Every structure is written in structure tokens, then in C-alpha cells.
Coordinates of N, CA and C in Angstrom, one line a residue:
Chain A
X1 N 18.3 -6.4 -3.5 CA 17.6 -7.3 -2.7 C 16.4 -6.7 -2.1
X2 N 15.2 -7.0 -2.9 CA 14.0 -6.3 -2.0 C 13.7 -7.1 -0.9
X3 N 13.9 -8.3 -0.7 CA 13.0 -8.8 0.5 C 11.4 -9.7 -0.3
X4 N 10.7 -8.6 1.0 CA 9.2 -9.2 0.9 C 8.7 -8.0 0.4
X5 N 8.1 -8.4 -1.3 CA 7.3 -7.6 -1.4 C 5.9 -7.9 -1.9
X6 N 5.1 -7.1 -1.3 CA 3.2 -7.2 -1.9 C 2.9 -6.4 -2.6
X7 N 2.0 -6.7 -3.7 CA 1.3 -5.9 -4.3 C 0.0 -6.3 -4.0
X8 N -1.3 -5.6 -4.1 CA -1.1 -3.9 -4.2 C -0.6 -3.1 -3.0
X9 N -0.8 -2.3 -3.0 CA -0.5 -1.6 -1.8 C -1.6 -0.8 -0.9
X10 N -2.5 -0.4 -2.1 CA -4.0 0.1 -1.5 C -4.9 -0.9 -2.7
X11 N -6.1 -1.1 -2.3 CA -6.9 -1.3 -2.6 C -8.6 -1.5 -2.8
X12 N -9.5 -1.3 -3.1 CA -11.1 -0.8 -2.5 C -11.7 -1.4 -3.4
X13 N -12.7 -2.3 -2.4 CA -13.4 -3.3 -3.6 C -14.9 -3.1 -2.5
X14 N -15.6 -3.9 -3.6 CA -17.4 -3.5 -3.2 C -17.8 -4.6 -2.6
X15 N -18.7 -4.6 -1.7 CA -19.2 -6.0 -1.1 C -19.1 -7.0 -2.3
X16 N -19.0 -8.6 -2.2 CA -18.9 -9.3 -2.8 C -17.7 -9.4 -4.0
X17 N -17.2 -8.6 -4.2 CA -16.1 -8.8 -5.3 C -14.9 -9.4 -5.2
X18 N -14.2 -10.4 -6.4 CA -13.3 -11.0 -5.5 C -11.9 -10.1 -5.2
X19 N -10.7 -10.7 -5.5 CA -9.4 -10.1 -5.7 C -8.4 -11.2 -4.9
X20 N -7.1 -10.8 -6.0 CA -5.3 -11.5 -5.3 C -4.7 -10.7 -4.9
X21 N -3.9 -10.8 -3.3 CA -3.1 -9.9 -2.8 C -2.1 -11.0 -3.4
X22 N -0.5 -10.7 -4.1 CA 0.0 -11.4 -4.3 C 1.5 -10.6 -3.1
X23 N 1.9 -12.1 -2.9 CA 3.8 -11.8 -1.7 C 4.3 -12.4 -2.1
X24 N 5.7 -11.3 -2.8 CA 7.2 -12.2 -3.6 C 7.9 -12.0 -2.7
X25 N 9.2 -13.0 -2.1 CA 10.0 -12.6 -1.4 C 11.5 -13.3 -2.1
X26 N 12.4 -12.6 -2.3 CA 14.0 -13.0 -3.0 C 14.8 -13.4 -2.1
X27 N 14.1 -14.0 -0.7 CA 15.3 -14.4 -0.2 C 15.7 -15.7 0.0
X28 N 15.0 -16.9 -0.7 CA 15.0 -18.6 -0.8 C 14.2 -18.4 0.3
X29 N 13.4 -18.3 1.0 CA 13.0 -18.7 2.5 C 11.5 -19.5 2.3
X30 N 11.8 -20.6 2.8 CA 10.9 -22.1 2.8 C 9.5 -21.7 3.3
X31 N 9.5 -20.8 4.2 CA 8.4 -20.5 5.1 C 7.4 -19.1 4.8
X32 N 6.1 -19.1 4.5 CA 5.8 -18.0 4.2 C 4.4 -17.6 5.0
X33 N 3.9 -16.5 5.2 CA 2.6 -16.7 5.8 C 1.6 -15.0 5.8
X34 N 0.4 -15.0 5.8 CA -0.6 -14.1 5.7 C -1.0 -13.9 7.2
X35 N -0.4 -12.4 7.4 CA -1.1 -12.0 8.5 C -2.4 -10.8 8.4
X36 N -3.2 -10.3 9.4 CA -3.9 -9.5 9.4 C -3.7 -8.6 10.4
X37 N -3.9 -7.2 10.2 CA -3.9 -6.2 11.2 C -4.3 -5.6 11.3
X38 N -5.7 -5.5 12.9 CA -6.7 -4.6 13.2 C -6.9 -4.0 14.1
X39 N -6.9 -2.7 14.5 CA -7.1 -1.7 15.6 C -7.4 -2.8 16.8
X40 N -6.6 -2.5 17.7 CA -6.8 -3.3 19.2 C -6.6 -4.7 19.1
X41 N -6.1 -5.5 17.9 CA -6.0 -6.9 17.6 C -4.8 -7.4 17.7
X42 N -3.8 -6.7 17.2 CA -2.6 -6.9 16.8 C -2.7 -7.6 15.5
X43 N -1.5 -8.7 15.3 CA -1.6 -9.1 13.8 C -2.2 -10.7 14.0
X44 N -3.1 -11.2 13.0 CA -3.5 -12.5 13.3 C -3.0 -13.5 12.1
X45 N -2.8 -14.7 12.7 CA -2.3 -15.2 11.7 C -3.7 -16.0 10.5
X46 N -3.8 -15.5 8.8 CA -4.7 -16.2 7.9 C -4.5 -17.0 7.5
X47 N -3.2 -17.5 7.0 CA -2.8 -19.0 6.3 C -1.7 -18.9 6.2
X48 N -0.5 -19.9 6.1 CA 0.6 -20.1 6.0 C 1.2 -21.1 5.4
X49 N 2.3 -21.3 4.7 CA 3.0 -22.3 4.0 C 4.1 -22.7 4.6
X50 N 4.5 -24.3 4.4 CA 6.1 -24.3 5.1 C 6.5 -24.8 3.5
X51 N 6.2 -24.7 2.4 CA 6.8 -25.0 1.1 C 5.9 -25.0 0.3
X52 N 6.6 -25.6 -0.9 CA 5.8 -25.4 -2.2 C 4.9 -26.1 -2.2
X53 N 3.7 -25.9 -3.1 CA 2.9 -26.4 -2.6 C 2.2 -27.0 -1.7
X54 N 2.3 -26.6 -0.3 CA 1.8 -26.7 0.8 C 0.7 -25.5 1.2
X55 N -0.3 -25.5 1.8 CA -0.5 -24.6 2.8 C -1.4 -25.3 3.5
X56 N -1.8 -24.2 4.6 CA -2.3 -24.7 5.9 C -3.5 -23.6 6.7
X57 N -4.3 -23.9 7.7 CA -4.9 -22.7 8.1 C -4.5 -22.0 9.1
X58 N -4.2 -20.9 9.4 CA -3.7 -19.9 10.9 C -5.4 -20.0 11.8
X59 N -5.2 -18.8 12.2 CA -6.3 -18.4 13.8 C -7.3 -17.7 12.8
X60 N -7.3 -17.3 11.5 CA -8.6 -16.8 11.0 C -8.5 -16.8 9.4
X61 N -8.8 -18.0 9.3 CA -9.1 -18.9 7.5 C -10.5 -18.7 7.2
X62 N -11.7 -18.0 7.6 CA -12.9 -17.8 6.8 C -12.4 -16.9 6.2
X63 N -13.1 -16.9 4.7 CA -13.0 -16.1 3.8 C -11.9 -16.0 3.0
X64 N -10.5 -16.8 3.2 CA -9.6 -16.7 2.4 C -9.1 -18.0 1.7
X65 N -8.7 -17.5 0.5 CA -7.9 -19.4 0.2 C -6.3 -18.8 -0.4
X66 N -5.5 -19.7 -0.1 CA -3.8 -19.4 -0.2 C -3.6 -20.0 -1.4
X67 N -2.5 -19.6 -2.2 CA -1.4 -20.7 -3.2 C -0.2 -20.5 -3.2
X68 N 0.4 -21.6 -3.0 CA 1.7 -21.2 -3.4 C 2.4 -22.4 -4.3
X69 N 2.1 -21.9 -5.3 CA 2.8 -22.7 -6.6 C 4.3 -22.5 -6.7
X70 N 4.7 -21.1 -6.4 CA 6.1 -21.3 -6.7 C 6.9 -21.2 -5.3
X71 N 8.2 -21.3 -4.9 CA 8.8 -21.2 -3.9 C 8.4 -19.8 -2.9
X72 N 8.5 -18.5 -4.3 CA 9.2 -17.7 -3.9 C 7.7 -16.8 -3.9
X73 N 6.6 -17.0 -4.4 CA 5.5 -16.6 -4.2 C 4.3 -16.8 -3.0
X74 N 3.6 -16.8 -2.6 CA 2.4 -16.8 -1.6 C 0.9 -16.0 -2.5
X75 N 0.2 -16.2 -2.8 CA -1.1 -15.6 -3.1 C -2.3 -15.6 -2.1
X76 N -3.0 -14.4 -1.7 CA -4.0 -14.5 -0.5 C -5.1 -14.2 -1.5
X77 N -6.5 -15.1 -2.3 CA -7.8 -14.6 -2.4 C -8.6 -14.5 -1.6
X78 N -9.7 -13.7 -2.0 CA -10.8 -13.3 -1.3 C -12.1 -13.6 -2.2
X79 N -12.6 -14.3 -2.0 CA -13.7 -15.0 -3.4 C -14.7 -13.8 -3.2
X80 N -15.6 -13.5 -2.1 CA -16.5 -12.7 -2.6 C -16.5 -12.0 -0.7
X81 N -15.6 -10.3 -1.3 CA -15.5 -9.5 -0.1 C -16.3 -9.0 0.8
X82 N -16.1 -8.8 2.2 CA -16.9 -8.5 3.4 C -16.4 -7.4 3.7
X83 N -17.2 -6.9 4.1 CA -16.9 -5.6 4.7 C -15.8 -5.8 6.0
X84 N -16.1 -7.4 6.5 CA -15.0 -7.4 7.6 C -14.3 -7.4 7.3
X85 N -13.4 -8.1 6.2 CA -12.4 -8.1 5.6 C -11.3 -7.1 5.2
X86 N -12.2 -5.9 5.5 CA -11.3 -4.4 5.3 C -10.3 -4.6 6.6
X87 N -8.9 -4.6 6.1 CA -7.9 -4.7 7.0 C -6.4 -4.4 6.4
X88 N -5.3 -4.1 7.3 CA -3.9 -4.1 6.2 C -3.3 -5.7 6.4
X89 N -2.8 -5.8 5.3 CA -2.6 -7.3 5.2 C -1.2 -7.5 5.2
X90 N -0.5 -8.2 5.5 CA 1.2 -8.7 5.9 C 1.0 -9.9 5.7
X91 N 2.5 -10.1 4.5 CA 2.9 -11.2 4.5 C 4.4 -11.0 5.1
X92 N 4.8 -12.5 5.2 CA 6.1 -12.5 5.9 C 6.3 -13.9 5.3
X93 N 7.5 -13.9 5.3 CA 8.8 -15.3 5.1 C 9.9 -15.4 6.2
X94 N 10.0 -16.4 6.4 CA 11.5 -17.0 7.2 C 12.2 -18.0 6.5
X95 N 13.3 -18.3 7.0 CA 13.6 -19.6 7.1 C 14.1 -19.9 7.9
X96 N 14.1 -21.8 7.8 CA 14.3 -22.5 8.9 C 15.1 -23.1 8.7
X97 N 16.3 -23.1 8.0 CA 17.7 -23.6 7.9 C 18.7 -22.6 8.4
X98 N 20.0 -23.7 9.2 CA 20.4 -23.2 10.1 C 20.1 -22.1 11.3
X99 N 18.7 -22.0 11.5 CA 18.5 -21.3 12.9 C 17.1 -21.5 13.2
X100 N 16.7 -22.2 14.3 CA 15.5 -23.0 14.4 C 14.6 -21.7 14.4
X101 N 15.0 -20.5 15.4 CA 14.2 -19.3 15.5 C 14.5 -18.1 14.6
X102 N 15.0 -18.3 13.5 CA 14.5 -17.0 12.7 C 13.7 -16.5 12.3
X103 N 13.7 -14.9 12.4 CA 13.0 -14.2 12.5 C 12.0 -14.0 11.4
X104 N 10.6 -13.7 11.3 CA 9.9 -13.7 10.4 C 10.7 -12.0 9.4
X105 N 10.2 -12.1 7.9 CA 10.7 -10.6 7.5 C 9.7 -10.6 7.1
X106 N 8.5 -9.2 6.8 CA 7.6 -8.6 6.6 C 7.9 -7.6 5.3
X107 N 6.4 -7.7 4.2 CA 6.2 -7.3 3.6 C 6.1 -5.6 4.4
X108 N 5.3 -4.7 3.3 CA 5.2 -3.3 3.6 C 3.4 -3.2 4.0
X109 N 3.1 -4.4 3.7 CA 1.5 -4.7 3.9 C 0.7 -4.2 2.7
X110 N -0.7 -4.7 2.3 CA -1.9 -3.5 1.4 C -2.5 -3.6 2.8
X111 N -3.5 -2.2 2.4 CA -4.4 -1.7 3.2 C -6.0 -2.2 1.7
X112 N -6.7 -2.7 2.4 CA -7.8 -3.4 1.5 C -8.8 -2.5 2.4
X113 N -9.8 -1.7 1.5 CA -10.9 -1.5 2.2 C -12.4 -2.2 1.7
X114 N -13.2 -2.9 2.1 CA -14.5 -3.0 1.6 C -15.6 -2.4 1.8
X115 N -16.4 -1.9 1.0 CA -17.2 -0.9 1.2 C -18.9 -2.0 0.9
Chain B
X1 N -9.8 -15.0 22.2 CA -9.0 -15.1 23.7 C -7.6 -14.7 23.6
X2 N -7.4 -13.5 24.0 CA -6.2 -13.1 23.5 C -4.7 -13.9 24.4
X3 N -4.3 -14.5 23.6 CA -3.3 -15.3 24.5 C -1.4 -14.5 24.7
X4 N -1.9 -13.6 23.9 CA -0.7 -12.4 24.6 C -1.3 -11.1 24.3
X5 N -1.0 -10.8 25.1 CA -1.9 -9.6 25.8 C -0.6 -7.9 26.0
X6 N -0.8 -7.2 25.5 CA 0.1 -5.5 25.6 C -1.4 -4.4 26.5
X7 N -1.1 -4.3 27.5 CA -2.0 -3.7 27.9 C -2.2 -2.6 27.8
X8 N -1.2 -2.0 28.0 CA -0.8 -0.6 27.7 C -0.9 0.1 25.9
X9 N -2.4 0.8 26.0 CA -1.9 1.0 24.4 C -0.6 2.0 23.9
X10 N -0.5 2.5 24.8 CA 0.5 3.9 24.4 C 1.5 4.2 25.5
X11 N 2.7 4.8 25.5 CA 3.6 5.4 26.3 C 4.4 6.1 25.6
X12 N 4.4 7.3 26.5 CA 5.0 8.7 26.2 C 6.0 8.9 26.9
X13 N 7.3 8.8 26.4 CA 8.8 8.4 27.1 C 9.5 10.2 26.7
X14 N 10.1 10.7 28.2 CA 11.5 11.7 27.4 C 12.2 11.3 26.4
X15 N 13.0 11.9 25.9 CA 14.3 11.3 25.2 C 15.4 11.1 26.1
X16 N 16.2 10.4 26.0 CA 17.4 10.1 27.7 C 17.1 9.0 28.0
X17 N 15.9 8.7 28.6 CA 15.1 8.3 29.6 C 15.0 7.2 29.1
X18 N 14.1 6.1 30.2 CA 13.9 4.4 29.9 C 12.7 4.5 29.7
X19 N 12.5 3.6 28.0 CA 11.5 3.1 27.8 C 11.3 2.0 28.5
X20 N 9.5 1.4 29.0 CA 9.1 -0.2 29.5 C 8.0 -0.3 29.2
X21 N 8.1 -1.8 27.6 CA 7.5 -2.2 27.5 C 7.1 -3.4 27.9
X22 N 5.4 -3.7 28.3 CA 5.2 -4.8 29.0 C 4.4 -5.4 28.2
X23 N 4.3 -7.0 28.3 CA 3.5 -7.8 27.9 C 3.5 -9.0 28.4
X24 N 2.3 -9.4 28.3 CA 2.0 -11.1 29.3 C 1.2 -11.7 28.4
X25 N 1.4 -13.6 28.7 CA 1.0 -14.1 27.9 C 0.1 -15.4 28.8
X26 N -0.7 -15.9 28.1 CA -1.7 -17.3 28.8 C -1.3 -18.8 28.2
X27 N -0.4 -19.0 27.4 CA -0.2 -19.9 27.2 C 1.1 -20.8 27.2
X28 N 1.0 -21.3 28.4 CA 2.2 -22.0 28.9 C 2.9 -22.7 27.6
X29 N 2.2 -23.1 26.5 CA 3.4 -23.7 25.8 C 4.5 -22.7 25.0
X30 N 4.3 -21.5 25.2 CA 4.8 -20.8 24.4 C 6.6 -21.0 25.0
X31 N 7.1 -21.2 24.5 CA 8.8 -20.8 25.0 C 9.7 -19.8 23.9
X32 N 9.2 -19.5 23.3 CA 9.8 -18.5 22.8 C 9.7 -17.1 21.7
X33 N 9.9 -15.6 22.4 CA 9.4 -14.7 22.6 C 10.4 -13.4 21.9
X34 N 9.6 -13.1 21.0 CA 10.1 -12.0 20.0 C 9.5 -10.0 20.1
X35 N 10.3 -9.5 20.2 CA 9.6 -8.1 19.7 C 10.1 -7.5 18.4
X36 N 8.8 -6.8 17.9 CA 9.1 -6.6 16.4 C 8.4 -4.9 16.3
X37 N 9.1 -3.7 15.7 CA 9.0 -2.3 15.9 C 8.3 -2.4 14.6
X38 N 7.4 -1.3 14.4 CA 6.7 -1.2 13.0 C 6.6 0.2 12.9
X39 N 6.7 1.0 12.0 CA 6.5 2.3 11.7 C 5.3 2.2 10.4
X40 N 4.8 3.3 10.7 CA 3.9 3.8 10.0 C 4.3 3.5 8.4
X41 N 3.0 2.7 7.7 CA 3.1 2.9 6.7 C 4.2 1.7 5.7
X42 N 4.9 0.9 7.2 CA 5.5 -0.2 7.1 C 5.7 -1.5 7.7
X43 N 5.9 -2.5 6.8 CA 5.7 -4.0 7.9 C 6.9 -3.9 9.3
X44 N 6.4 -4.6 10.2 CA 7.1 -5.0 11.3 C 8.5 -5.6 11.0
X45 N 9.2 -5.4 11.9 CA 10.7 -5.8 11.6 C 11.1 -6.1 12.8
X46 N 11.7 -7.3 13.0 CA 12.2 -7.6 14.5 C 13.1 -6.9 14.6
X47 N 12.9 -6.8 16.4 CA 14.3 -6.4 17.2 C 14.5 -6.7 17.8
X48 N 14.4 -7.6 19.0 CA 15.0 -8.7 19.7 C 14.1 -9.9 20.2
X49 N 14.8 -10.9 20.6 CA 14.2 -11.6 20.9 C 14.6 -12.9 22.0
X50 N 13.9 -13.7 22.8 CA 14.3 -14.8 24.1 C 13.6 -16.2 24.0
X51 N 14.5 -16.9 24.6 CA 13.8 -18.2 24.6 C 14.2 -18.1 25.9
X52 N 12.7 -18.7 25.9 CA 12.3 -19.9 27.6 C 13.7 -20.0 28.4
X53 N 14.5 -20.8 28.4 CA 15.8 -20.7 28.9 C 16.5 -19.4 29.3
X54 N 16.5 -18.8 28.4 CA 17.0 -17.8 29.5 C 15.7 -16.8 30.3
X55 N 16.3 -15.7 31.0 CA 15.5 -14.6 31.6 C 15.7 -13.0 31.2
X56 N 16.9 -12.9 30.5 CA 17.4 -12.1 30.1 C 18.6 -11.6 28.6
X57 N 18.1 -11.1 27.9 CA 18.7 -10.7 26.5 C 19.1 -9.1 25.8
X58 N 20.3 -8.9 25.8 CA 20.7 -7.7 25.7 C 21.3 -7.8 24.2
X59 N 20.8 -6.6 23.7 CA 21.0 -5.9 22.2 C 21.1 -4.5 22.3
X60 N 22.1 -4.0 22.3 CA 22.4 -2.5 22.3 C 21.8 -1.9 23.7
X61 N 20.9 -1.1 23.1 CA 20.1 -0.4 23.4 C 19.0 -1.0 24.3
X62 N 18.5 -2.2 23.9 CA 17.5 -2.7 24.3 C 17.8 -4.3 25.0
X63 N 16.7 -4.4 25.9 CA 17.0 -5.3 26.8 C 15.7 -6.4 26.7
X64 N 15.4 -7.5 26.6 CA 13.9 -8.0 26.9 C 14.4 -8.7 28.2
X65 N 13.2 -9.0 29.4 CA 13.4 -9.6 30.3 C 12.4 -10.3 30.1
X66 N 12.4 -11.5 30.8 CA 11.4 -12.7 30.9 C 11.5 -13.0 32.0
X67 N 9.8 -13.7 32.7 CA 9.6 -13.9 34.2 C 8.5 -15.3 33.5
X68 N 8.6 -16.0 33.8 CA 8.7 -17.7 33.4 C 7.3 -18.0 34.0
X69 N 7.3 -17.5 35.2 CA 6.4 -18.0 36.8 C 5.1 -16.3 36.8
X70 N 5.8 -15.7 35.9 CA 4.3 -14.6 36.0 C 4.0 -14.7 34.6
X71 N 4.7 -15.3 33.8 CA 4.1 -15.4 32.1 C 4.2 -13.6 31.7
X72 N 5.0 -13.1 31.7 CA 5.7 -11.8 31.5 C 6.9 -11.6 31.0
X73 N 6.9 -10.7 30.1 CA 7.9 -10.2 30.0 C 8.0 -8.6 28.8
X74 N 9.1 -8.3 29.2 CA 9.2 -6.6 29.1 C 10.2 -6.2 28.3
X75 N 10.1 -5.0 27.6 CA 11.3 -4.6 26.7 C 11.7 -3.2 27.2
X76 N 13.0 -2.8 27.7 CA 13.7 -1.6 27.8 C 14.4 -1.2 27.3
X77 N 14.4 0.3 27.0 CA 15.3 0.9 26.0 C 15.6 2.0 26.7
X78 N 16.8 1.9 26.6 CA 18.0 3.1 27.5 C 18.8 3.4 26.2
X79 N 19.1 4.6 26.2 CA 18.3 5.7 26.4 C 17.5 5.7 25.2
X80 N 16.6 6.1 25.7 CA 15.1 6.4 24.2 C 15.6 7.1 23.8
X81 N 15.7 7.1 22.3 CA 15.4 8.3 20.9 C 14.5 8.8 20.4
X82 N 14.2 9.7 19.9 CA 13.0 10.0 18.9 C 12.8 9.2 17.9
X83 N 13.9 8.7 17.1 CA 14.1 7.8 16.2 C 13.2 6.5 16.7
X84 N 13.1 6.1 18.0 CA 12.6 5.1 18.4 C 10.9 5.1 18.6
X85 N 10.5 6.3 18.0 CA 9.1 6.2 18.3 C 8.4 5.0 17.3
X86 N 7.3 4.2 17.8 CA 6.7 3.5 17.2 C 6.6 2.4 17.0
X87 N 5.4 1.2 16.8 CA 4.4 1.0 17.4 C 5.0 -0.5 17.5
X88 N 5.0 -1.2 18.9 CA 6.0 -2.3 19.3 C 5.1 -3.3 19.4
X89 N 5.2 -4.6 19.1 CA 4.6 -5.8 19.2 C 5.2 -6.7 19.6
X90 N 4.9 -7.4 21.0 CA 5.2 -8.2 21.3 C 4.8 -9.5 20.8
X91 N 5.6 -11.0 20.3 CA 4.7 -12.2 19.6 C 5.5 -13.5 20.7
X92 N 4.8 -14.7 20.5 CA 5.3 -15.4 21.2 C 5.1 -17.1 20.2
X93 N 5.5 -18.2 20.7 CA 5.9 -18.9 20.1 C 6.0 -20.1 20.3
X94 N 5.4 -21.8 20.2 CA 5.2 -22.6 20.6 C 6.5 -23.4 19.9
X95 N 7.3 -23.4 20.4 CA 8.7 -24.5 19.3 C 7.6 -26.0 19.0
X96 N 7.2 -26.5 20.5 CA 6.7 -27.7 19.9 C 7.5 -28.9 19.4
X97 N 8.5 -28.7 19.5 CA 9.1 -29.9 18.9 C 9.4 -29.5 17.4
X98 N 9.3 -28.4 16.7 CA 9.2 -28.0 15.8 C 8.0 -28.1 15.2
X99 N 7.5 -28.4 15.3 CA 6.1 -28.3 14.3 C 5.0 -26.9 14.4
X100 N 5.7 -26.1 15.1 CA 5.0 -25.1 15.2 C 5.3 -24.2 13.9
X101 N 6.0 -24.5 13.2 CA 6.5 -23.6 11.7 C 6.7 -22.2 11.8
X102 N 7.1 -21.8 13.3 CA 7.3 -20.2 13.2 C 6.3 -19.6 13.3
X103 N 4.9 -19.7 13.5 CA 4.0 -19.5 13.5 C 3.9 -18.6 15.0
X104 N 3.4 -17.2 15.0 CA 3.8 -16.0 16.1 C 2.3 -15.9 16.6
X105 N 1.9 -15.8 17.6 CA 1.1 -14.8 17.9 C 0.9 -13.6 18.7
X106 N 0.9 -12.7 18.3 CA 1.0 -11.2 18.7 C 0.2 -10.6 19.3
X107 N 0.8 -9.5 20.5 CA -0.8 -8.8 21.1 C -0.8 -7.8 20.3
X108 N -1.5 -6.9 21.3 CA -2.1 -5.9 20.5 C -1.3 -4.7 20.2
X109 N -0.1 -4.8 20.8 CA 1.2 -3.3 20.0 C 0.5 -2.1 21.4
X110 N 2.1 -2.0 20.9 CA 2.0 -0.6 21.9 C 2.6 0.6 21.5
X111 N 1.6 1.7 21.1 CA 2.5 2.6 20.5 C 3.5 3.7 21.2
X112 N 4.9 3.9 21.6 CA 5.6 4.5 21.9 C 6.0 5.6 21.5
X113 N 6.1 7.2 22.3 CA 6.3 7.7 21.4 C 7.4 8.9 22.5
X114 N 8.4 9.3 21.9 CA 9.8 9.7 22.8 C 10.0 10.8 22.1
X115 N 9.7 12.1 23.3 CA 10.0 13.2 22.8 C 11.5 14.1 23.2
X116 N 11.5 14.6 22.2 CA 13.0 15.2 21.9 C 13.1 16.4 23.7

């Protein structure tokens, strides 16, 4: 049982280039979502899914677009990268059957740098 | 506008001894309130957590308390480990009637670190 996993894990791209962080998670969980984490920020929420084909925007959607075509996947692009954009990236899944507050589970995150 | 707030970036705890972590929040709708430990090099993982209703939640080791009327609340750990070093985030939570989707927002972490 892996859980949440992302690929890549590191990554370094040039101003403007694009790229897919891709988040599989094995555990059926309905709910999935893109966080960001920056020195003195904590984690912010980028986009998030409550199902298949769904998504929606969090607290900081410039620059990114989501998919999630299959249950058990989430995709975060970056059409053409910023330097701001250099951040470690976390995904997470829950679900929301039988327990209204379950806990998010978290990938291992990539660390994306833009130069 | 940071609407939960860890002010403290760092604390340096004995081993034995009580860890206190604090955190406050500005948004009254929030009712319910999670902490999540992350180590280096890996995603965040909860470890306990309160709703609005109560004031108080015990898990082993660790305790969260909630103060409703100061928009506060704190995580202790009796007795700290070394094991326990590392970097704590407080998130909080709008139920909403459900339509909040789980959706957290988190301050800024606090790194702990408990020497042997």
C-alpha cells in the first residue's frame, strides 16, 4: 500500500518551460488536492478535486491548471514556468466517507526549482 | 492575510520535558482544527486533531487545547523525544455545512527540536 505518491521528486526547469507534477494515490479516496510550501508561508492550498472529473480553485490558482481524469490520479501543470513558482509541491487525498473530518494523507512532495 | 498564524518559528525543548506549541487563528468560521508533524524530506502527516465543541483532546503523548473566545489553541507533548523533533503545522477548517471539502489552511509551522 503506497498511499500518496508524486512524481518527480526533484525537478529544474528554465523560465518559461512547461511541465506535469503527476499524484497517484491507492487508497479509493474521493478527495484530492495541490498544496504549496514556502519558507515563512506554511502550505497553501493550489487546486483541488472532490472527484472525477471535477476540479476547482484553492488560495493560489495563477499559473496552474489541474486534471483529474481518473479517480485515483490528480495532475498539477505549469504552462510556462516562473521563477515564483520554485516551491515543494504536496499533494494530498482524503476521504469523506464515513468520517466527516478525515485526515488529509500527503504525498512526499517534488521540490521544483525555476531558474 | 494570514488567517492562522504559528508565531513562534522554532522551539528548543529538553528531552523529559513539555513541549508548547501555539497557534491562533482570525477566522471565526473555522471549527475545526488539526496538527500535522512533517520531517525533513517528507509530506506532513497528521497527529491530532479538535473540533469547535470540544476544548480539549488527548492522544498519548500529546494533548491539543482549544480556547474558542481567544481563537487559540496549543499542542503539548509530555514527555518530548528526540524522535519528536520536527517541523509542526498547525491547519484549521471551515465544516460549513460541508462544502468546505476538507480544504485546510495552515500557518506557517514551527520547527521543534528536543535534545537528548
Amino acid at each position: 500500500n503506497a498511499g500518496v505518491t508524486q512524481t518527480p521528486k526533484f525537478r529544474v526547469l528554465k523560465t518559461g518551460q512547461s511541465m506535469t507534477l503527476l499524484c497517484a494515490q491507492d487508497m479509493n479516496h474521493e478527495y484530492m488536492y495541490w498544496y504549496r510550501q514556502d519558507p515563512g508561508m506554511g502550505l497553501r492550498l493550489i487546486h483541488y478535486s472532490v472527484g472525477e472529473g471535477t476540479t476547482a480553485k484553492g488560495e493560489v490558482p495563477d499559473g496552474y491548471n489541474v486534471s483529474r481524469l481518473k479517480k485515483q490520479n490528480f495532475l498539477l501543470g505549469l504552462e510556462s514556468a516562473a521563477p515564483s513558482q520554485t516551491s515543494v509541491y504536496f499533494c494530498a487525498s482524503r476521504t469523506y466517507r464515513g468520517k466527516r473530518n478525515s485526515p488529509l494523507h500527503f504525498g512526499n512532495g517534488t521540490r521544483l526549482t525555476v531558474t | 492575510d494570514q488567517q492562522v498564524k504559528q508565531n513562534s518559528p522554532s522551539l528548543s525543548v529538553q528531552e523529559g520535558r513539555i513541549s508548547i506549541l501555539n497557534c491562533d487563528y482570525t477566522n471565526s468560521m473555522f471549527d475545526y482544527f488539526l496538527w500535522y508533524k512533517k520531517y525533513p524530506a517528507e509530506g506532513p502527516t497528521f497527529l491530532i486533531s479538535i473540533s469547535s465543541i470540544k476544548d480539549k483532546n488527548e492522544d498519548g503523548r500529546f494533548t491539543v487545547f482549544l480556547n474558542k473566545s481567544a481563537k487559540h489553541l496549543s499542542l503539548h507533548i509530555v514527555p518530548s523525544q528526540p524522535g519528536d523533533s520536527a517541523v509542526y503545522f498547525c491547519a484549521a477548517s471551515p465544516n460549513a455545512g460541508g462544502t468546505s471539502y476538507g480544504k485546510l489552511t495552515f500557518g506557517q509551522g514551527t520547527i521543534l527540536t528536543v535534545h537528548p
